[in-house]
PDB file of C-alpha atoms in Angstrom:
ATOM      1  CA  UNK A 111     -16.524  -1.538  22.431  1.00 91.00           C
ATOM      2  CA  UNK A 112     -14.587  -2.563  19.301  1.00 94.00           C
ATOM      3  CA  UNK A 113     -11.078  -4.234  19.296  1.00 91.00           C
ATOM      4  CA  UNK A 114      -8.506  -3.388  16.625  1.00 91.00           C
ATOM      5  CA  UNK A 115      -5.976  -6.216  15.966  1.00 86.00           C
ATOM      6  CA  UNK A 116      -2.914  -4.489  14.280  1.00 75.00           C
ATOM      7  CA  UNK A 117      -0.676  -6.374  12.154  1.00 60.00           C
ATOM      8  CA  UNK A 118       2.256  -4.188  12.915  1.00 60.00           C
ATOM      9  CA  UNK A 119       3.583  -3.562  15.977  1.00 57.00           C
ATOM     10  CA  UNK A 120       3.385  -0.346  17.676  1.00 54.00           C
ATOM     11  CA  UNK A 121       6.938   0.855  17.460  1.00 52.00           C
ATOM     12  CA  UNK A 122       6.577  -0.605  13.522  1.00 55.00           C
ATOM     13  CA  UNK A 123       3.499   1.604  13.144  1.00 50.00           C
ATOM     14  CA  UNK A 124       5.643   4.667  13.606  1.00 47.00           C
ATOM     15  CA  UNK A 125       7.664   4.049  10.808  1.00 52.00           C
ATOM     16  CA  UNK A 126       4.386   2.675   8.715  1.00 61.00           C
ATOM     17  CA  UNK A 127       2.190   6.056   8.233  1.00 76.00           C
ATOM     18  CA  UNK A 128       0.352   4.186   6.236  1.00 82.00           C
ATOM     19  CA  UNK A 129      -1.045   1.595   8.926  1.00 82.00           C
ATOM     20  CA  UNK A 130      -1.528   4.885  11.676  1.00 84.00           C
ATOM     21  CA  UNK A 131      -3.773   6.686   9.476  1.00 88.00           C
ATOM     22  CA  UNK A 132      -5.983   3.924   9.017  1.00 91.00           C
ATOM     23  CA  UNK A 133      -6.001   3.457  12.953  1.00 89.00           C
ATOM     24  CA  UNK A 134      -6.985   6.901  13.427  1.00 92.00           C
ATOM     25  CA  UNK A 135      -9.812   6.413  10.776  1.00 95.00           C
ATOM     26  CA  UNK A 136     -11.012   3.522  12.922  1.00 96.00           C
ATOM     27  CA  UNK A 137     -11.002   5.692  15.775  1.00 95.00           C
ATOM     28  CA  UNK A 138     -12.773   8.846  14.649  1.00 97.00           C
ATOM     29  CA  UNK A 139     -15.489   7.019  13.144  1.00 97.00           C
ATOM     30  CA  UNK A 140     -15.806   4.655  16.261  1.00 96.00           C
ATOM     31  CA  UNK A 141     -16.189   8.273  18.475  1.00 97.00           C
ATOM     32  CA  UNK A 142     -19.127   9.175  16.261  1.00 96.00           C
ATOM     33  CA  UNK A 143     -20.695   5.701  16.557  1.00 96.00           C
ATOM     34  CA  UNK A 144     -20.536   5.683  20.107  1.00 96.00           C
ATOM     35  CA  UNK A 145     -18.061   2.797  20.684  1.00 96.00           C
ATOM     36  CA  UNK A 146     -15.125   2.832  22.464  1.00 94.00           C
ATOM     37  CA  UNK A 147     -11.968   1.529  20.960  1.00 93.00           C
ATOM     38  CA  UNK A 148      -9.353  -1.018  22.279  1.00 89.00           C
ATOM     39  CA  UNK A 149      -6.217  -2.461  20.875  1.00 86.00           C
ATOM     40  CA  UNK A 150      -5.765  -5.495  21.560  1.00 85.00           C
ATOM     41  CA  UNK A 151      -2.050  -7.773  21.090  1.00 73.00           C
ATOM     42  CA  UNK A 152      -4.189 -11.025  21.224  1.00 68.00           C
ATOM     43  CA  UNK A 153      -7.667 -12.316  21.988  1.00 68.00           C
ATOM     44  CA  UNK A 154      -9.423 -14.504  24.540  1.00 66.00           C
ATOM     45  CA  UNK A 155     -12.545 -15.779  25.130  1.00 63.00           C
ATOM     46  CA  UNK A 156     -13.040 -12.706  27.836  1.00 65.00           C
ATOM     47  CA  UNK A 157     -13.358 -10.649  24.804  1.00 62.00           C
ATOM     48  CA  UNK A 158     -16.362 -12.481  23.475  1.00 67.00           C
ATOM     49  CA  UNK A 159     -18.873 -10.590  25.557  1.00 76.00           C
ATOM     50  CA  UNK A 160     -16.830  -7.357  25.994  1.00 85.00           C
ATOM     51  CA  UNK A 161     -16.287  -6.645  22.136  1.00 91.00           C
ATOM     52  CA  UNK A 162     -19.304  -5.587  19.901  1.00 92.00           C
ATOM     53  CA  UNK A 163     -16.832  -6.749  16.997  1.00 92.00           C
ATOM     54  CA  UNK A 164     -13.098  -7.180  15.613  1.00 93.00           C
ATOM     55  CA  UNK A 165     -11.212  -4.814  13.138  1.00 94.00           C
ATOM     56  CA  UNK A 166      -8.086  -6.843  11.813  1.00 92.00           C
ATOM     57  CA  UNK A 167      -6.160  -4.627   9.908  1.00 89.00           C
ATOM     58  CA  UNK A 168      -4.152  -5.382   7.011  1.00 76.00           C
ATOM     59  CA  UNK A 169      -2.446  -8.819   6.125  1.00 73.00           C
ATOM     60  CA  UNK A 170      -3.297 -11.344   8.128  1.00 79.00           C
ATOM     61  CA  UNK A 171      -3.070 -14.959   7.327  1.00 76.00           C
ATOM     62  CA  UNK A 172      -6.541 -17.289   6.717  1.00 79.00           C
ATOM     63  CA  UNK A 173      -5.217 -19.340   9.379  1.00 81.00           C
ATOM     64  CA  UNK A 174      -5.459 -16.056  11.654  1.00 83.00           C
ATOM     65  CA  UNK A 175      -8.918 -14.851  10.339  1.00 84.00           C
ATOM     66  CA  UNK A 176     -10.276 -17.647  11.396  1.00 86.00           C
ATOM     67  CA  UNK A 177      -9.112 -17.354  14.594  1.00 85.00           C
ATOM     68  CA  UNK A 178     -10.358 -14.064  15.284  1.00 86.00           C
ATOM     69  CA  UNK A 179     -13.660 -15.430  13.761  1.00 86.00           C
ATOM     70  CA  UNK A 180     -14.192 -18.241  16.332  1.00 85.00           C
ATOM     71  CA  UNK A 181     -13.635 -16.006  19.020  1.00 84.00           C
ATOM     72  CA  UNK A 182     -16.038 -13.427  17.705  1.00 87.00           C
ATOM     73  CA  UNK A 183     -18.817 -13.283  14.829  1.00 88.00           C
ATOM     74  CA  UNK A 184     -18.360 -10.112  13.978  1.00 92.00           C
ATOM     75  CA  UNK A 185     -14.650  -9.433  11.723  1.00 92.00           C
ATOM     76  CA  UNK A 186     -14.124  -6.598   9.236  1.00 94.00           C
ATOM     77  CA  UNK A 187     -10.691  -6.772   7.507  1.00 94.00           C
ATOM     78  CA  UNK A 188      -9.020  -4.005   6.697  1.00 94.00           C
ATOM     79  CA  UNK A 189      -6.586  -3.138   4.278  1.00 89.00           C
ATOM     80  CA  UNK A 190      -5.858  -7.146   2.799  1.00 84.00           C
ATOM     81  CA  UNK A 191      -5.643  -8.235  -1.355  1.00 75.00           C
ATOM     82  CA  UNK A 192      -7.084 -11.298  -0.815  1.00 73.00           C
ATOM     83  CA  UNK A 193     -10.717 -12.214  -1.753  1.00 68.00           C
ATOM     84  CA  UNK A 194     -12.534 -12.491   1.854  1.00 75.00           C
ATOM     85  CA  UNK A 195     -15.636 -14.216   1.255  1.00 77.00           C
ATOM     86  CA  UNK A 196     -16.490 -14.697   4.994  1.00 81.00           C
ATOM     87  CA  UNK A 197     -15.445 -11.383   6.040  1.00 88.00           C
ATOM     88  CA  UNK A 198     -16.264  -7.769   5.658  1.00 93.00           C
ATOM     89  CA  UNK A 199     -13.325  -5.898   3.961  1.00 93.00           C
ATOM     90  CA  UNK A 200     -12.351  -2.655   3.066  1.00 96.00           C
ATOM     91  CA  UNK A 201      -9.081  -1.785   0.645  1.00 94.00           C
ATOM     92  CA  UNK A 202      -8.179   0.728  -1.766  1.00 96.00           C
ATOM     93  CA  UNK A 203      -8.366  -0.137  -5.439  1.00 96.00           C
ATOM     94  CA  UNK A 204      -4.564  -0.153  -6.076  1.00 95.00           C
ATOM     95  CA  UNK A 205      -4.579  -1.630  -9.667  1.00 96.00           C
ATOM     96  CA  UNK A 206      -6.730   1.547 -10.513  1.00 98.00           C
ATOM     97  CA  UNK A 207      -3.946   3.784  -8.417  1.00 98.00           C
ATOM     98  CA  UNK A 208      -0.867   2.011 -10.373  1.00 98.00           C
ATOM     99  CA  UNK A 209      -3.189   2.733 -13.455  1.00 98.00           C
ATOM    100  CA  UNK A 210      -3.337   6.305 -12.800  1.00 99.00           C
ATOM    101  CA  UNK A 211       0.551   6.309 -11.646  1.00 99.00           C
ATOM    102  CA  UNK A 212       1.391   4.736 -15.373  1.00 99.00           C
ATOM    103  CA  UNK A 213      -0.640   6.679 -17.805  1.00 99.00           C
ATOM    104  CA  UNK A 214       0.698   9.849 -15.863  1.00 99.00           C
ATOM    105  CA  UNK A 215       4.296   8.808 -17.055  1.00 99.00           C
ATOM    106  CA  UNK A 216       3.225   7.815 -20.077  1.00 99.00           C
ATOM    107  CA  UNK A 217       1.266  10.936 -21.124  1.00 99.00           C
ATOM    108  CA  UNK A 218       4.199  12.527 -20.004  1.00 98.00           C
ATOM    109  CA  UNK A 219       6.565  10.286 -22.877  1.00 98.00           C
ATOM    110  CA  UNK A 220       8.280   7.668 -20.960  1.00 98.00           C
ATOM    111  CA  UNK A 221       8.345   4.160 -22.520  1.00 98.00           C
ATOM    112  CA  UNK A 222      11.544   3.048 -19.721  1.00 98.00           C
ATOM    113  CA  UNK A 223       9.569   2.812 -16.718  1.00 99.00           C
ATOM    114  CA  UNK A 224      11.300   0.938 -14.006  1.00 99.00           C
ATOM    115  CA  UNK A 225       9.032  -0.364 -11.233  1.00 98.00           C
ATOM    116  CA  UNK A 226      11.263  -0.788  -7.787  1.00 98.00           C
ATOM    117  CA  UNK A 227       9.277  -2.661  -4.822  1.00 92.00           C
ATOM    118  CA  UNK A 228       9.202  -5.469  -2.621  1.00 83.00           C
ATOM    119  CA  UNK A 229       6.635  -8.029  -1.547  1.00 75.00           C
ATOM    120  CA  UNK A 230       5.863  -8.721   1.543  1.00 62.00           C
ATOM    121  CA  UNK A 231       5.601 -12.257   3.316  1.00 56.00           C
ATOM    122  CA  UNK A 232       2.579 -12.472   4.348  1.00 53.00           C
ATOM    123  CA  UNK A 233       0.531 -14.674   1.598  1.00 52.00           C
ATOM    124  CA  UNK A 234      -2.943 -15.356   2.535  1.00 50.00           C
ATOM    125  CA  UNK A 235      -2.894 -18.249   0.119  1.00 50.00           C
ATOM    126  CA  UNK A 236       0.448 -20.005   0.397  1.00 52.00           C
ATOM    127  CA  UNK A 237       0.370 -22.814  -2.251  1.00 43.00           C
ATOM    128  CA  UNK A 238      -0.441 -20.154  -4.770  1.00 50.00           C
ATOM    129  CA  UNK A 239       2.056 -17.899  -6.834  1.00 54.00           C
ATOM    130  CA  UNK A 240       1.011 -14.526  -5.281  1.00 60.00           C
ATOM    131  CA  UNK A 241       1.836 -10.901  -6.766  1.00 73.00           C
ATOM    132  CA  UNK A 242       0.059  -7.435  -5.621  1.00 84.00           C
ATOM    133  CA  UNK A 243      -1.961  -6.167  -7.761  1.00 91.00           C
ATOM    134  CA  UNK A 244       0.508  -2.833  -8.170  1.00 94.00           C
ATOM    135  CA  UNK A 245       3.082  -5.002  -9.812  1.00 93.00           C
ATOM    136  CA  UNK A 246       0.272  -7.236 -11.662  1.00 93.00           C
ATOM    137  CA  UNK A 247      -1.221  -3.567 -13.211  1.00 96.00           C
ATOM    138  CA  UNK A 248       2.801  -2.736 -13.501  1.00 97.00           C
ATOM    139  CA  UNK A 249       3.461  -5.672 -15.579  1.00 96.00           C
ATOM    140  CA  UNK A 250       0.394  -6.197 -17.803  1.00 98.00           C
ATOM    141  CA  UNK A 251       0.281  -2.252 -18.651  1.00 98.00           C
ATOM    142  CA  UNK A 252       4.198  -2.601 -19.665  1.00 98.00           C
ATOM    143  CA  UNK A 253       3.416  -5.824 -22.014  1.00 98.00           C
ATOM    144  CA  UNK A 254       0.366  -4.540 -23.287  1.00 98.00           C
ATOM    145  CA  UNK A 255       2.142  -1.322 -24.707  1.00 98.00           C
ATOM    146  CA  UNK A 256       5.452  -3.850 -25.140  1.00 98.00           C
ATOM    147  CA  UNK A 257       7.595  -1.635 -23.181  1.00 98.00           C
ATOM    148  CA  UNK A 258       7.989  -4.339 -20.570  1.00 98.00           C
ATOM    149  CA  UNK A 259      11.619  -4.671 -19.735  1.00 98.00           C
ATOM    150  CA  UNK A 260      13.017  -7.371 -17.427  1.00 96.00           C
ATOM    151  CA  UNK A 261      16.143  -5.370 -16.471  1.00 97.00           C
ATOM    152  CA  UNK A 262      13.599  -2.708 -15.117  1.00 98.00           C
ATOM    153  CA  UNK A 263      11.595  -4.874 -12.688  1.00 97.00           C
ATOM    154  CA  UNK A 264      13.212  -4.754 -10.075  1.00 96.00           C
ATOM    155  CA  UNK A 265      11.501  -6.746  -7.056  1.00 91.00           C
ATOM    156  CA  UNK A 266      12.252  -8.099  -3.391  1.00 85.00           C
ATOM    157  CA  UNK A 267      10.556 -11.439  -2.264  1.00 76.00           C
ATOM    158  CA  UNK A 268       9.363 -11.068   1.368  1.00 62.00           C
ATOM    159  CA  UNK A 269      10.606  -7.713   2.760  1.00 64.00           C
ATOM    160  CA  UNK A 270       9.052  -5.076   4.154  1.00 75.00           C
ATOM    161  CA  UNK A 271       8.038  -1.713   2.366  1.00 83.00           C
ATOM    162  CA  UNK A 272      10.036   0.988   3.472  1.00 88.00           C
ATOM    163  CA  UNK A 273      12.672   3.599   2.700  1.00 92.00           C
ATOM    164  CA  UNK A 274      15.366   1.358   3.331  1.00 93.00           C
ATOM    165  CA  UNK A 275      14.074  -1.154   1.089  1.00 92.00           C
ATOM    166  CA  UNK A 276      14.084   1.428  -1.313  1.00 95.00           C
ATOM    167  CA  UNK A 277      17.374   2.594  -1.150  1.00 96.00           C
ATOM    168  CA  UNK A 278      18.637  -0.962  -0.991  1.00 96.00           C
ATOM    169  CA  UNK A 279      17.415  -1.989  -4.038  1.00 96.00           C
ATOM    170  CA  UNK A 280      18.044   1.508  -6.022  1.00 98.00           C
ATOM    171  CA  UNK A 281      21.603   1.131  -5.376  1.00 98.00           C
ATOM    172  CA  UNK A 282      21.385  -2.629  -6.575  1.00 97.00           C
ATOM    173  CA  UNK A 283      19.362  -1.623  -9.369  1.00 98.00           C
ATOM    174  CA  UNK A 284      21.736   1.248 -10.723  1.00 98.00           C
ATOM    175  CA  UNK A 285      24.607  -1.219 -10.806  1.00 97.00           C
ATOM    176  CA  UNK A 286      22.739  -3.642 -12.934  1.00 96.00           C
ATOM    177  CA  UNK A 287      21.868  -0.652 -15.263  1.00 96.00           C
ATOM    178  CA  UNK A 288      25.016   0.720 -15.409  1.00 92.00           C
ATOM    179  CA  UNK A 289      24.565   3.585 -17.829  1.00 89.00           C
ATOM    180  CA  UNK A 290      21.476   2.081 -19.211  1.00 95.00           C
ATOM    181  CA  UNK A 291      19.066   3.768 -17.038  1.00 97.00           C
ATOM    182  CA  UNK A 292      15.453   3.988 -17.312  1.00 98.00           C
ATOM    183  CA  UNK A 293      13.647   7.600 -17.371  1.00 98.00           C
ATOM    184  CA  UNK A 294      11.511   7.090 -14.755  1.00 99.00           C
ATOM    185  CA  UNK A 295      10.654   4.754 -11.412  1.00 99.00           C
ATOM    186  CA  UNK A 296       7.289   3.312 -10.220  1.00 99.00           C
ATOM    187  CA  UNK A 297       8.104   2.991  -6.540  1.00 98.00           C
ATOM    188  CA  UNK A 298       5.148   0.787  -4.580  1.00 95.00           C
ATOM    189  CA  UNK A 299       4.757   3.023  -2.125  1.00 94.00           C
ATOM    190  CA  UNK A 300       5.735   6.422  -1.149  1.00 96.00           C
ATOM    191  CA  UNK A 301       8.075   5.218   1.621  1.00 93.00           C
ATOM    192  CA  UNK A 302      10.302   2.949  -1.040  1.00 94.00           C
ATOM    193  CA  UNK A 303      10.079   5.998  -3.601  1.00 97.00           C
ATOM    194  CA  UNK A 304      11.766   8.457  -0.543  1.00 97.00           C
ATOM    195  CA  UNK A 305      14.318   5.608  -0.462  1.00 97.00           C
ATOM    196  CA  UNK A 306      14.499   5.686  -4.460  1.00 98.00           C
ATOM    197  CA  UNK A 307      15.602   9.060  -4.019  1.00 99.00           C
ATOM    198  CA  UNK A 308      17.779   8.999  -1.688  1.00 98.00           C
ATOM    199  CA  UNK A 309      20.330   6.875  -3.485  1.00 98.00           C
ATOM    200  CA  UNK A 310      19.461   8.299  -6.727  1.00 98.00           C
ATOM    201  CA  UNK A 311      20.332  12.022  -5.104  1.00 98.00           C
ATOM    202  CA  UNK A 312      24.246  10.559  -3.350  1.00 98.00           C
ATOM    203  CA  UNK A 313      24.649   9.411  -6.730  1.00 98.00           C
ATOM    204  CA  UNK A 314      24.348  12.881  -8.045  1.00 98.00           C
ATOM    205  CA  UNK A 315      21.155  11.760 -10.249  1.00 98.00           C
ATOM    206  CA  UNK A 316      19.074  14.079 -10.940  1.00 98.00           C
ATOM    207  CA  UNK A 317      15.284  14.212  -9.726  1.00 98.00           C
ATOM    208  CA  UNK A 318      13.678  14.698 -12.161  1.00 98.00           C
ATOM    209  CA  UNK A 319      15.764  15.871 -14.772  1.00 97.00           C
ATOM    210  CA  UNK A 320      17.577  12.713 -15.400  1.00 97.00           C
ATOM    211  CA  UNK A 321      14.534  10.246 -14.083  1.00 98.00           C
ATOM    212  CA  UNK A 322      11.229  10.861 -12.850  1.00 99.00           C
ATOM    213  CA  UNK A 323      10.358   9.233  -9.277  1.00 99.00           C
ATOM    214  CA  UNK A 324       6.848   8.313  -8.650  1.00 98.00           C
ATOM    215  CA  UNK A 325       5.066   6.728  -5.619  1.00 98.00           C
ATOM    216  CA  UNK A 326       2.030   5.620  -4.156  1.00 97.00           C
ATOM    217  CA  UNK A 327       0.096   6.360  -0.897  1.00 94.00           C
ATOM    218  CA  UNK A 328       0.473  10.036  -0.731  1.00 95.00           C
ATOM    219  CA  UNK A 329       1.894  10.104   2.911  1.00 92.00           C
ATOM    220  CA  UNK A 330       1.726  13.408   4.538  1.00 90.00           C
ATOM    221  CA  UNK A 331       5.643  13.590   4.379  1.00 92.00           C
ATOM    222  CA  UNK A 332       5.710  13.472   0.496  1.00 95.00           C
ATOM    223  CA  UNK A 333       4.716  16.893   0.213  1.00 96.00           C
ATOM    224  CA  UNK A 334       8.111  18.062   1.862  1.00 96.00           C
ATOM    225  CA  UNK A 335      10.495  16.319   0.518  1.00 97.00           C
ATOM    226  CA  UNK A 336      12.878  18.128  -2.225  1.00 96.00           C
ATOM    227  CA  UNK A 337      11.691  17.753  -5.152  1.00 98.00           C
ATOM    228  CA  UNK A 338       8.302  16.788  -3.748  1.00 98.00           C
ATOM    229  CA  UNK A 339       6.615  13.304  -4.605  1.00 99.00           C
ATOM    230  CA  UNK A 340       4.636  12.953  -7.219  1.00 99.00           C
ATOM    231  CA  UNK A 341       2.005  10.092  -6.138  1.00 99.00           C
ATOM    232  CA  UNK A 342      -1.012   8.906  -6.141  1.00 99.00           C
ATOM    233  CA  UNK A 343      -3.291   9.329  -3.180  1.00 98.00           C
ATOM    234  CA  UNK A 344      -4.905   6.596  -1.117  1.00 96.00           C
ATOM    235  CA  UNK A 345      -7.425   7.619   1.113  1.00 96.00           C
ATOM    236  CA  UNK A 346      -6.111   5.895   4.743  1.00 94.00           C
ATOM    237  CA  UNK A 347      -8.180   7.532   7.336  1.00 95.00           C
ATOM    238  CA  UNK A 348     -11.211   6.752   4.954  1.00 97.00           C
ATOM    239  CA  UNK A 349     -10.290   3.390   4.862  1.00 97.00           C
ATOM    240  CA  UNK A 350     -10.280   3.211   8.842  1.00 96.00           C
ATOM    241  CA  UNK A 351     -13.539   4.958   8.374  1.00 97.00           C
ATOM    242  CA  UNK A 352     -15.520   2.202   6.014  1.00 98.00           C
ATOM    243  CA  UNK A 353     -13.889  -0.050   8.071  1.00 97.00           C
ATOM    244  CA  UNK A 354     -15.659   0.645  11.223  1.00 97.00           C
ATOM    245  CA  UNK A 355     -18.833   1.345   8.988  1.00 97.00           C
ATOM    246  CA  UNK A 356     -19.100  -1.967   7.526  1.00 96.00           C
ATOM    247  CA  UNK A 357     -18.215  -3.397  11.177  1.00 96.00           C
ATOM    248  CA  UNK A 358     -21.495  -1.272  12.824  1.00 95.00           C
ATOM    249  CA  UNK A 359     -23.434  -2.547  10.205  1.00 94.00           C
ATOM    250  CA  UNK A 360     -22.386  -6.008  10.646  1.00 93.00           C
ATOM    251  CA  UNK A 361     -23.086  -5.597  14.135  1.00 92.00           C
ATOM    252  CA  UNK A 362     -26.628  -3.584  14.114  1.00 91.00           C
ATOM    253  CA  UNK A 363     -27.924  -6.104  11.496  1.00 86.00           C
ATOM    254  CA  UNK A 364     -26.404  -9.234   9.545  1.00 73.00           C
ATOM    255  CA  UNK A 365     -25.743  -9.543   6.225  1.00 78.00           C
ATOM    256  CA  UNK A 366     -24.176 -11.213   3.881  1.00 86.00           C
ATOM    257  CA  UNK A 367     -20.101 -10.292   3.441  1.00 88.00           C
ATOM    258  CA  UNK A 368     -19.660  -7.175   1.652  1.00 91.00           C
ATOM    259  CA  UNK A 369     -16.186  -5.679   0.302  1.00 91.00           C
ATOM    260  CA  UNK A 370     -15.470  -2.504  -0.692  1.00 95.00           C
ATOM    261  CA  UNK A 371     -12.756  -0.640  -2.571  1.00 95.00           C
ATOM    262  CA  UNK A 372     -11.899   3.104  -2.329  1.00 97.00           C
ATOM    263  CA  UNK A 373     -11.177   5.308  -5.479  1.00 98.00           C
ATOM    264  CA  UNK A 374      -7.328   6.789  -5.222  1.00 98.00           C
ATOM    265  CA  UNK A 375      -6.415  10.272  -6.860  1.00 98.00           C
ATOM    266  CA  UNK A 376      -3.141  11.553  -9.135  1.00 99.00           C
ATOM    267  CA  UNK A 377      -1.294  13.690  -7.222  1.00 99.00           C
ATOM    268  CA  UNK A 378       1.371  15.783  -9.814  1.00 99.00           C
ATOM    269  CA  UNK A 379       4.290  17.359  -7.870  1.00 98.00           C
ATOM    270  CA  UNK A 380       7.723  18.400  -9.061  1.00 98.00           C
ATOM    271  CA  UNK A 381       9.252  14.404  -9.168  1.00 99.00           C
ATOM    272  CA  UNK A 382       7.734  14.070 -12.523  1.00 99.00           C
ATOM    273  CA  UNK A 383       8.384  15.727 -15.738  1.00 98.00           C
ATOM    274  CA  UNK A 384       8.997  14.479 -19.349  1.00 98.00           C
ATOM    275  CA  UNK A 385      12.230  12.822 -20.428  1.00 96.00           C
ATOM    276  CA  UNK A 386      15.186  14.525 -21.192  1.00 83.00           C
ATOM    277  CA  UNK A 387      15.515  14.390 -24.861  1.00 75.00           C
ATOM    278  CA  UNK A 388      19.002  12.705 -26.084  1.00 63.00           C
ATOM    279  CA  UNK A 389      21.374  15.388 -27.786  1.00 45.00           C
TER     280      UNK A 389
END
């Protein structure tokens, strides 16, 4: 039997596609292993010799990893930034994914990309200065073609990352603009760009005629949405997946800590398009 530790909540986890699809990735890939999956809310000792291992996904805190760890040997970490080196981990590669979200909008002729996000709280490492690596790819991209603009980055210190967020901050952002506004957005996640949208669309901006929305997960919803989301697809369930592959392995045989990132893919829809030329 394997034990998933969730970092959100379950009612959370319906509002966080993101986090379910990685759950269900755990739990296909457990079926064909032959284990039996249980979530657990917190761990005892009793779980010592009923678990075969521990699946923590996302962003725990050291503190709590090393919890988990003393009450079982066997942790794979799903879905965290941090460098793990006593852990088996599993994340996508989102500087590569913001890569591919930047060099789409820039092939298509922005240079005033706005980037509209929010950091979350949970810092594994809380004495150091900590950004994601989407808005560390953001910002060094930006400088390095110097079309980094401080007005554009617009970013909210622990929150989480959802639609509301999204349209919080878009409607803060437009009235720091004013009628400077930049042609496109780099939202951090699909659910923030859906907010983006939102307020952009009861302001009676244009998608994408008058700026381009982008986002980043590819969650199923995307697709639907009018116009639909151009993103950049991560590849949850597969990340559930690895998880519980790295996990089996850990268990059958031990080795030393491996991590592993998954490739992401551009996903053009009808948010994007080039920017309206000035008459």
């Amino acid at each position: 039997m394997i034990g998933i530790i969730p970092w959100r909540s379950a009612d959370e986890e319906l509002d966080d596609l993101y986090y379910m699809a990685i759950r269900l990735g755990v739990e296909k890939q457990a079926a064909e292993l032959g284990y039996n999956v249980v979530k657990l809310s917190q761990i005892n000792e009793q779980h010592v010799h009923e678990l075969a291992g521990l699946l923590a996904i996302s962003k725990f805190t050291q503190e709590k990893l090393e919890e988990f760890h003393q009450f079982h040997p066997n942790v794979c970490v799903i879905g965290s930034n941090f460098p793990l080196n006593d852990y088996d981990s599993v994340n996508t590669d989102f500087n590569q994914a913001t890569e591919l979200a930047i060099n789409h909008l820039l092939h298509l002729g922005h240079k005033n990309i706005a980037l509209i996000g929010a950091e979350e709280s949970h810092n594994m490492h809380g004495y150091r200065n900590y950004k994601t690596p989407t808005v560390n790819t953001y910002i060094d991209m930006m400088q390095h073609y110097q079309l980094f603009n401080k007005k554009f980055f617009i970013l909210k210190k622990n929150s989480r990352l959802d639609v509301h967020v999204g349209e919080q901050l878009t409607e803060m952002a437009l009235k720091q603009w004013k009628h400077t506004l930049p042609t496109a957005i780099l939202s951090v996640n699909d659910a923030v760009a859906i907010g983006v949208m939102h307020t952009l669309a009861a302001h009676h901006i244009r998608i994408p005629e008058t700026i381009s929305v982008m986002g980043i997960n590819d969650l199923a919803i995307s697709q639907y949405i009018s116009p639909a989301l151009s993103t950049v697809r991560v590849f949850t369930e597969e990340m559930g997946k690895t998880g519980v592959e790295l996990l089996h392995q850990r268990i059958t045989r031990s080795e030393i800590a491996r991590r592993v990132f998954l490739s992401t893919e551009l996903v053009v829809r009808h948010s994007t398009s080039s920017p309206r030329k000035k008459i």
